[in-house]
Coordinates of C-alpha atoms (C1' of nucleotides) in Angstrom, one line a residue:
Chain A
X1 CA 22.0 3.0 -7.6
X2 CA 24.5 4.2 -9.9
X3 CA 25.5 7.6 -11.6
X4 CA 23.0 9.4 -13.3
X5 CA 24.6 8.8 -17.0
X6 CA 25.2 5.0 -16.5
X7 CA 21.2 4.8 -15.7
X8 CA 20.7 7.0 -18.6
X9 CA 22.7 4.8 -20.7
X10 CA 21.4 1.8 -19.8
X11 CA 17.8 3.2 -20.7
X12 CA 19.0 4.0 -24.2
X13 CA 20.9 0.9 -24.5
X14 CA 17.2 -1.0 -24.1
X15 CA 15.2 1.3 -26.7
X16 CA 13.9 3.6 -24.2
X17 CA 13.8 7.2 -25.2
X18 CA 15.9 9.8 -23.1
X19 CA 13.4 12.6 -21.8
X20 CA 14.0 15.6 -19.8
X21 CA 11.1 14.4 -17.7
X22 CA 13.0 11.3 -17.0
X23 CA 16.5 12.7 -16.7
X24 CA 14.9 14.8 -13.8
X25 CA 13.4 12.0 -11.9
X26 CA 16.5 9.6 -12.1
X27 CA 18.7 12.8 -10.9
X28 CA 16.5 13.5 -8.1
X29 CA 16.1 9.9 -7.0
X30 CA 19.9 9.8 -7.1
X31 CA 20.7 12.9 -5.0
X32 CA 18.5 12.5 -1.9
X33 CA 17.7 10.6 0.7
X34 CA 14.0 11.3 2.1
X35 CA 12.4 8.6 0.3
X36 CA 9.8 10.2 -1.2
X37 CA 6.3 9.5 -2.3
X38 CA 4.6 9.9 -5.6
X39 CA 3.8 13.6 -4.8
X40 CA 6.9 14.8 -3.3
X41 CA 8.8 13.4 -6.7
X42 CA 6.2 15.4 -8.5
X43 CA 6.3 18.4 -6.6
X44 CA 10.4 18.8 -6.9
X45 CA 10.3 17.8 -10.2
X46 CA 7.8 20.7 -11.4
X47 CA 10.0 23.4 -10.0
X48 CA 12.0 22.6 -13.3
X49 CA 9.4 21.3 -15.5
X50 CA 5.9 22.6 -14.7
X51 CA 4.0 20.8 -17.0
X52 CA 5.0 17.7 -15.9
X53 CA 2.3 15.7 -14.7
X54 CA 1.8 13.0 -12.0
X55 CA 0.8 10.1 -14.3
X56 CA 4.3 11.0 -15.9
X57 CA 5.8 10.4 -12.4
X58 CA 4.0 7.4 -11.9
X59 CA 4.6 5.9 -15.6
X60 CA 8.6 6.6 -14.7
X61 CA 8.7 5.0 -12.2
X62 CA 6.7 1.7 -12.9
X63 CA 10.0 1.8 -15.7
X64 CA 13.2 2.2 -13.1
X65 CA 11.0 -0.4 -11.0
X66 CA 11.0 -2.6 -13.4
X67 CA 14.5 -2.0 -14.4
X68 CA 15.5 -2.5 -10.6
X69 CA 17.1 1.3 -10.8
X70 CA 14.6 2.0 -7.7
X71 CA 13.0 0.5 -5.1
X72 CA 9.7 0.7 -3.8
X73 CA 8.7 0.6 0.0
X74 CA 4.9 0.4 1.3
X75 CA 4.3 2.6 4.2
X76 CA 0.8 3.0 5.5
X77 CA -1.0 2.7 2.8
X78 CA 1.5 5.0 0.2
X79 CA 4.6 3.9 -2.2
X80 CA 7.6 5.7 -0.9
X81 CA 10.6 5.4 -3.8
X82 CA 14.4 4.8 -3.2
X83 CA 17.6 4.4 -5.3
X84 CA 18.9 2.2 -2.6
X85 CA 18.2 -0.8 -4.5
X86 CA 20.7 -3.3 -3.0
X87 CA 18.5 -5.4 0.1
X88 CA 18.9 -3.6 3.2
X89 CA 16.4 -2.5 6.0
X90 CA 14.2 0.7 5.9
X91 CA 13.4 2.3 9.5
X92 CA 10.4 3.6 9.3
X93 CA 9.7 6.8 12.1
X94 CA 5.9 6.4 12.6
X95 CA 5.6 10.0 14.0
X96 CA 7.8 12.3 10.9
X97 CA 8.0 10.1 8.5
X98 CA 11.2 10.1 7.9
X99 CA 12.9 6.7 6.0
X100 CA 16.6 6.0 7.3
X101 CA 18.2 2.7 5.6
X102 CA 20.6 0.2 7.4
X103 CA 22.1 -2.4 5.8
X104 CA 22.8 -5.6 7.7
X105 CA 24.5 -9.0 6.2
X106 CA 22.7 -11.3 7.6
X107 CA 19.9 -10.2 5.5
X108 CA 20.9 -12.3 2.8
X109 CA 21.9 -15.1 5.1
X110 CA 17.6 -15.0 6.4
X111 CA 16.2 -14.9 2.7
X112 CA 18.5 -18.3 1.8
X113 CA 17.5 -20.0 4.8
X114 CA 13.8 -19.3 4.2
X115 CA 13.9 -20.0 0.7
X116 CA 15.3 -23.3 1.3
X117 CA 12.7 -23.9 4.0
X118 CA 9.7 -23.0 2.1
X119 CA 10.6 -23.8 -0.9
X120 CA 10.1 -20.6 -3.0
X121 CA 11.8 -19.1 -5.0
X122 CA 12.7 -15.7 -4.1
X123 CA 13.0 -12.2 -6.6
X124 CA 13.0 -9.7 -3.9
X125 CA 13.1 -8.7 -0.1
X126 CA 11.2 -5.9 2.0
X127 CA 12.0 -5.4 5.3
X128 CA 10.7 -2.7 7.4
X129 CA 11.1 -1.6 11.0
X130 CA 8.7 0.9 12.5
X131 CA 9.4 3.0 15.2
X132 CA 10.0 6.5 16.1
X133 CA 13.6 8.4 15.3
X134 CA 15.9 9.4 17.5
X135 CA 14.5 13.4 17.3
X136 CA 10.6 11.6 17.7
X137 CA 11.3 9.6 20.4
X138 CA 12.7 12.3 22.8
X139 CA 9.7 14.6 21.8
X140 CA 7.3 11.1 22.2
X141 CA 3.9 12.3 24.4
Chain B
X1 CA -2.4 -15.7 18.7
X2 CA -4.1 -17.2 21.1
X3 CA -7.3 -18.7 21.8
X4 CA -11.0 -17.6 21.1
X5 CA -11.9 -17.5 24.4
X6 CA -9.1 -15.2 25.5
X7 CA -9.1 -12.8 23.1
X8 CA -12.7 -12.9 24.2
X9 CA -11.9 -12.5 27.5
X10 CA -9.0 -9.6 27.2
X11 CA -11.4 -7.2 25.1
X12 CA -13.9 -7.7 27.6
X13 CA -11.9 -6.5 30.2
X14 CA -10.7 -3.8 28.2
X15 CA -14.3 -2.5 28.1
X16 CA -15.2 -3.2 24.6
X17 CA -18.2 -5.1 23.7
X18 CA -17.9 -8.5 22.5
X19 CA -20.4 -8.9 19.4
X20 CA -21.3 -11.7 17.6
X21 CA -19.5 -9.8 14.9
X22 CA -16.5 -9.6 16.7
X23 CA -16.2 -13.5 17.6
X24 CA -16.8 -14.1 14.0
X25 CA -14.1 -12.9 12.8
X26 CA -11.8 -13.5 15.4
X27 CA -12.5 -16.7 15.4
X28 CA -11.8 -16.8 11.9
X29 CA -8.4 -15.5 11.9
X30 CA -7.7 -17.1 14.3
X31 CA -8.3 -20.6 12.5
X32 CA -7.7 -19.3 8.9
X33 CA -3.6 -19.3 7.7
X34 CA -4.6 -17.6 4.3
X35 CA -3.8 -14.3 5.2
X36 CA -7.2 -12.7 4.1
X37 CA -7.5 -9.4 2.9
X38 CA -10.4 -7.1 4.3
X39 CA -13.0 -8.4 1.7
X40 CA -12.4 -11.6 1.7
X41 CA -12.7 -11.8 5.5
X42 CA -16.3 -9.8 4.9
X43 CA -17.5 -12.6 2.4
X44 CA -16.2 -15.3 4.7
X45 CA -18.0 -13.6 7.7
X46 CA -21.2 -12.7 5.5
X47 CA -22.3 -16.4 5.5
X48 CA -22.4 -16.6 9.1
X49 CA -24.0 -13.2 9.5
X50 CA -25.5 -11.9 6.3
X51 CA -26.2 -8.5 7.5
X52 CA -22.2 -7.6 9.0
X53 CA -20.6 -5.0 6.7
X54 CA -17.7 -4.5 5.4
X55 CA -17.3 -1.2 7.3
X56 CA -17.5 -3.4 10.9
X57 CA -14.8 -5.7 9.4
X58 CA -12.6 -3.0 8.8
X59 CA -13.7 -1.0 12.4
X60 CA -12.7 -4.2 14.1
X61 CA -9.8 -4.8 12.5
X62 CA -8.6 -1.6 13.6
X63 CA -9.3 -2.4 17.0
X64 CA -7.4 -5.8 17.2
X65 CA -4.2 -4.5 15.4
X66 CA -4.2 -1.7 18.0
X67 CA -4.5 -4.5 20.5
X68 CA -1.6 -6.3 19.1
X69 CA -3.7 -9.4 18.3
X70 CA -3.7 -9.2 14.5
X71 CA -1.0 -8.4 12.2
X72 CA -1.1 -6.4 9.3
X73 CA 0.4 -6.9 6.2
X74 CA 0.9 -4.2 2.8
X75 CA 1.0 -6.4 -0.6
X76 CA 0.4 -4.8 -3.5
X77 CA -1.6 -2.0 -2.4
X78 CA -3.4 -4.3 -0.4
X79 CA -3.7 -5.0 3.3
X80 CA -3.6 -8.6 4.7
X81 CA -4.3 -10.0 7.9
X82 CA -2.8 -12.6 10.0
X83 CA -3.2 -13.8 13.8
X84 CA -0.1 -14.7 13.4
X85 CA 1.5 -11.4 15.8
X86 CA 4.9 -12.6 17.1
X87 CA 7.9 -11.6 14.6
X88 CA 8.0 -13.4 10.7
X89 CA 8.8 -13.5 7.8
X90 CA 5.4 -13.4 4.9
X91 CA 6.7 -15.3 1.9
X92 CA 4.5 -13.8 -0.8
X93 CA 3.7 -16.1 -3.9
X94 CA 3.6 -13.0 -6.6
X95 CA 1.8 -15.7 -9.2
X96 CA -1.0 -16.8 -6.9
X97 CA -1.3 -14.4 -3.6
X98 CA -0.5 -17.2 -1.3
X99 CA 1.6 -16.0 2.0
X100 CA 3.4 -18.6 3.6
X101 CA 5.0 -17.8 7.2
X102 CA 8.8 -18.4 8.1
X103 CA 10.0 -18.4 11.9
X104 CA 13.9 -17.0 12.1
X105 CA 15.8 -16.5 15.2
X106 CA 17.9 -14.0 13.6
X107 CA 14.8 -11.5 13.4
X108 CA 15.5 -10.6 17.1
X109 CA 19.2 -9.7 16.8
X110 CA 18.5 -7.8 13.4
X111 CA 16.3 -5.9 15.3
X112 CA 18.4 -5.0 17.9
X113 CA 21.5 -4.0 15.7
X114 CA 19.0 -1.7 14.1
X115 CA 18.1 -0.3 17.0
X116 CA 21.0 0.2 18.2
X117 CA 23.0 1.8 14.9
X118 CA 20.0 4.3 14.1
X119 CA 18.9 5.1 17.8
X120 CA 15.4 4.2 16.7
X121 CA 12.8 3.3 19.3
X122 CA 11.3 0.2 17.4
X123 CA 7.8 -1.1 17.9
X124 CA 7.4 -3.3 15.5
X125 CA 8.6 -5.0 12.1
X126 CA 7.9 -6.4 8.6
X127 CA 9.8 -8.8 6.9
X128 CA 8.7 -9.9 3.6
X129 CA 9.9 -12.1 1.0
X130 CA 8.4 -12.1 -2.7
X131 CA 8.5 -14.8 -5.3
X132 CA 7.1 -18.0 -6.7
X133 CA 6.1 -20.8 -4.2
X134 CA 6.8 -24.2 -4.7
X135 CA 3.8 -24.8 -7.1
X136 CA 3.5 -21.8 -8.6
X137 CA 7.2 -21.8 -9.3
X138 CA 7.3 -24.8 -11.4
X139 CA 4.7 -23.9 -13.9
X140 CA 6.6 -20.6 -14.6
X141 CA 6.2 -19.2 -18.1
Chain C
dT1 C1' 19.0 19.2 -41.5
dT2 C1' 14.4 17.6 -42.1
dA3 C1' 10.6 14.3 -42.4
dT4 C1' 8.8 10.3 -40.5
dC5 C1' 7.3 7.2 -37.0
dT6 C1' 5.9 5.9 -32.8
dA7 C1' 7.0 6.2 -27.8
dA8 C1' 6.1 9.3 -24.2
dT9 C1' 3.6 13.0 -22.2
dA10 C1' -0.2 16.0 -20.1
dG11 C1' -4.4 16.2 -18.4
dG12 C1' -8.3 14.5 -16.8
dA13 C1' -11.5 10.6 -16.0
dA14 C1' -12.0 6.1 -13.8
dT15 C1' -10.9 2.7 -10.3
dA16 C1' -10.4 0.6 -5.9
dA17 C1' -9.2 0.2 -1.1
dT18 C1' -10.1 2.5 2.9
dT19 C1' -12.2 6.0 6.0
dA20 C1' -15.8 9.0 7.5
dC21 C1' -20.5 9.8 8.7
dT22 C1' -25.0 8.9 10.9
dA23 C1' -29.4 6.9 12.1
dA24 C1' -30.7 2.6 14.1
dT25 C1' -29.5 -1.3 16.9
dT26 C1' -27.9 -3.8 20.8
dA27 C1' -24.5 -5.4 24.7
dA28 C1' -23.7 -4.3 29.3
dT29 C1' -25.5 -2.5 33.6
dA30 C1' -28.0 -1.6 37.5
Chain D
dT1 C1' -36.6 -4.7 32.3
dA2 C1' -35.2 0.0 31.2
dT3 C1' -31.4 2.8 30.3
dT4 C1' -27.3 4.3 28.0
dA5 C1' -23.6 4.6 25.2
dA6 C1' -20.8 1.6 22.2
dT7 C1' -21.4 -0.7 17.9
dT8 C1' -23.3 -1.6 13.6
dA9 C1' -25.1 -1.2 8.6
dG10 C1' -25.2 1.3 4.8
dT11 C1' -23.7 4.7 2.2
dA12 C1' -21.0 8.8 0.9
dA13 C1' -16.4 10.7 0.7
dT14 C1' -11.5 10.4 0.2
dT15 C1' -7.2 9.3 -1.7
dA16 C1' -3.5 6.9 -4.1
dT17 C1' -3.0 4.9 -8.3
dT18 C1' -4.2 3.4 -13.0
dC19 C1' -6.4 4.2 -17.3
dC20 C1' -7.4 6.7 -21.5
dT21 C1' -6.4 9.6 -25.5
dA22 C1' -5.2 13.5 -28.3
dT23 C1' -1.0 15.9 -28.7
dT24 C1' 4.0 16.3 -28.4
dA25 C1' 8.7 15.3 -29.2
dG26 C1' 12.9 11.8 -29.2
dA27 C1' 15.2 8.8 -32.3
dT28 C1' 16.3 7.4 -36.9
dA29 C1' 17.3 7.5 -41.6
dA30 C1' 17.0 10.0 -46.0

DNA sequence: TTATCTAATAGGAATAATTACTAATTAATA
DNA sequence: TATTAATTAGTAATTATTCCTATTAGATAA
């Protein structure tokens, strides 16, 4: 994803109204890494703004989904969001976690060759690896 | 996967008890390439066995994705379910719930290169691609 | 700057997939 | 055939997400 103002911008740009509420999500998104669910966005995001509420976090980001300014990754059963939205692979630790992204070219190179084979026509790619990290799998019982 | 009899046959041995239940909907993942989702295996099951709930299909799909003999799948919120366990890609019609399955070579080597970049210890992956398949694709709006 | 308009928000209720619980049943065994 | 513990059916509980609505507050133009 970009800088915060260019996404801020952009929003404006398509009618949508700037809110502190938002400016806080996109900015968090933007700085970190962890991935976070639905809750952890919330959490972080009421040390500033208390009154925010979840269906606000949610509502957000159905918008930056839609606008592609974040990406959204299934994991057991909960959405974990990113602002990694360029097609790349998500490791997945199974015992803390934690989310680490790789990118890999051939990725591009797999989703051509299977939309020629099948036929489809393709919008977006998910691909997940599950394991345990490097500090997990040391510790692993 | 392989056949009824032995997936039959390795449970058994495992110590669990094989219940008509159990065959059922083995055997109907095992024929089935619809990808069902939890309920629609329990309605598909249900005329067969009018009593089985929907709890049991769930319980025993628990136990064969532990034994590596089905393969589970997040759309949408959703969990899918495929006999289908050595590494794919889903193709996932986003007009019509369809999932189509695409064999790549590359998969393996992906793999690996994530492996060894982010010293993860993988166990397993998920590759998905989302779209319109070829029907579905034609009569876009 | 202020008034107007309507998108966005807060807060809580509703939904839906999955899991947990428990009394009754039944597959395996000896 | 009797015994025993795993499995099941049925239902309640849980949890992430969506829905609903009165209130609030960005954006715009006077």
């Amino acid at each position: 994803m970009q800088q915060l103002e260019q996404v801020v911008t952009s929003l404006r740009n398509e009618g949508f109204r700037i809110t502190p509420q938002r400016i806080a999500i996109v900015d968090y998104l933007l700085k970190t890494k962890e991935h976070p669910n639905a809750e952890r966005i919330h959490k972080t995001i009421k040390r500033k703004y208390p009154m925010v509420s979840l269906s606000t976090i949610y509502k957000t980001l159905d918008l930056l989904k839609e606008r592609k300014l974040v990406n959204e990754i299934d994991v057991g059963g909960e959405a974990r969001f990113d602002a990694h939205t360029d097609e790349h692979i998500n490791l997945v630790c199974m015992k803390c976690g934690k989310i680490d992204d790789v990118d890999d070219d051939m990725l591009k190179e797999i989703r051509n060759k299977a939309a020629k084979k099948s036929k489809y026509f393709i919008l977006k790619g998910s691909f997940e690896l599950f394991g345990y990290c490097e500090i997990c799998k040391s510790k692993r019982n």
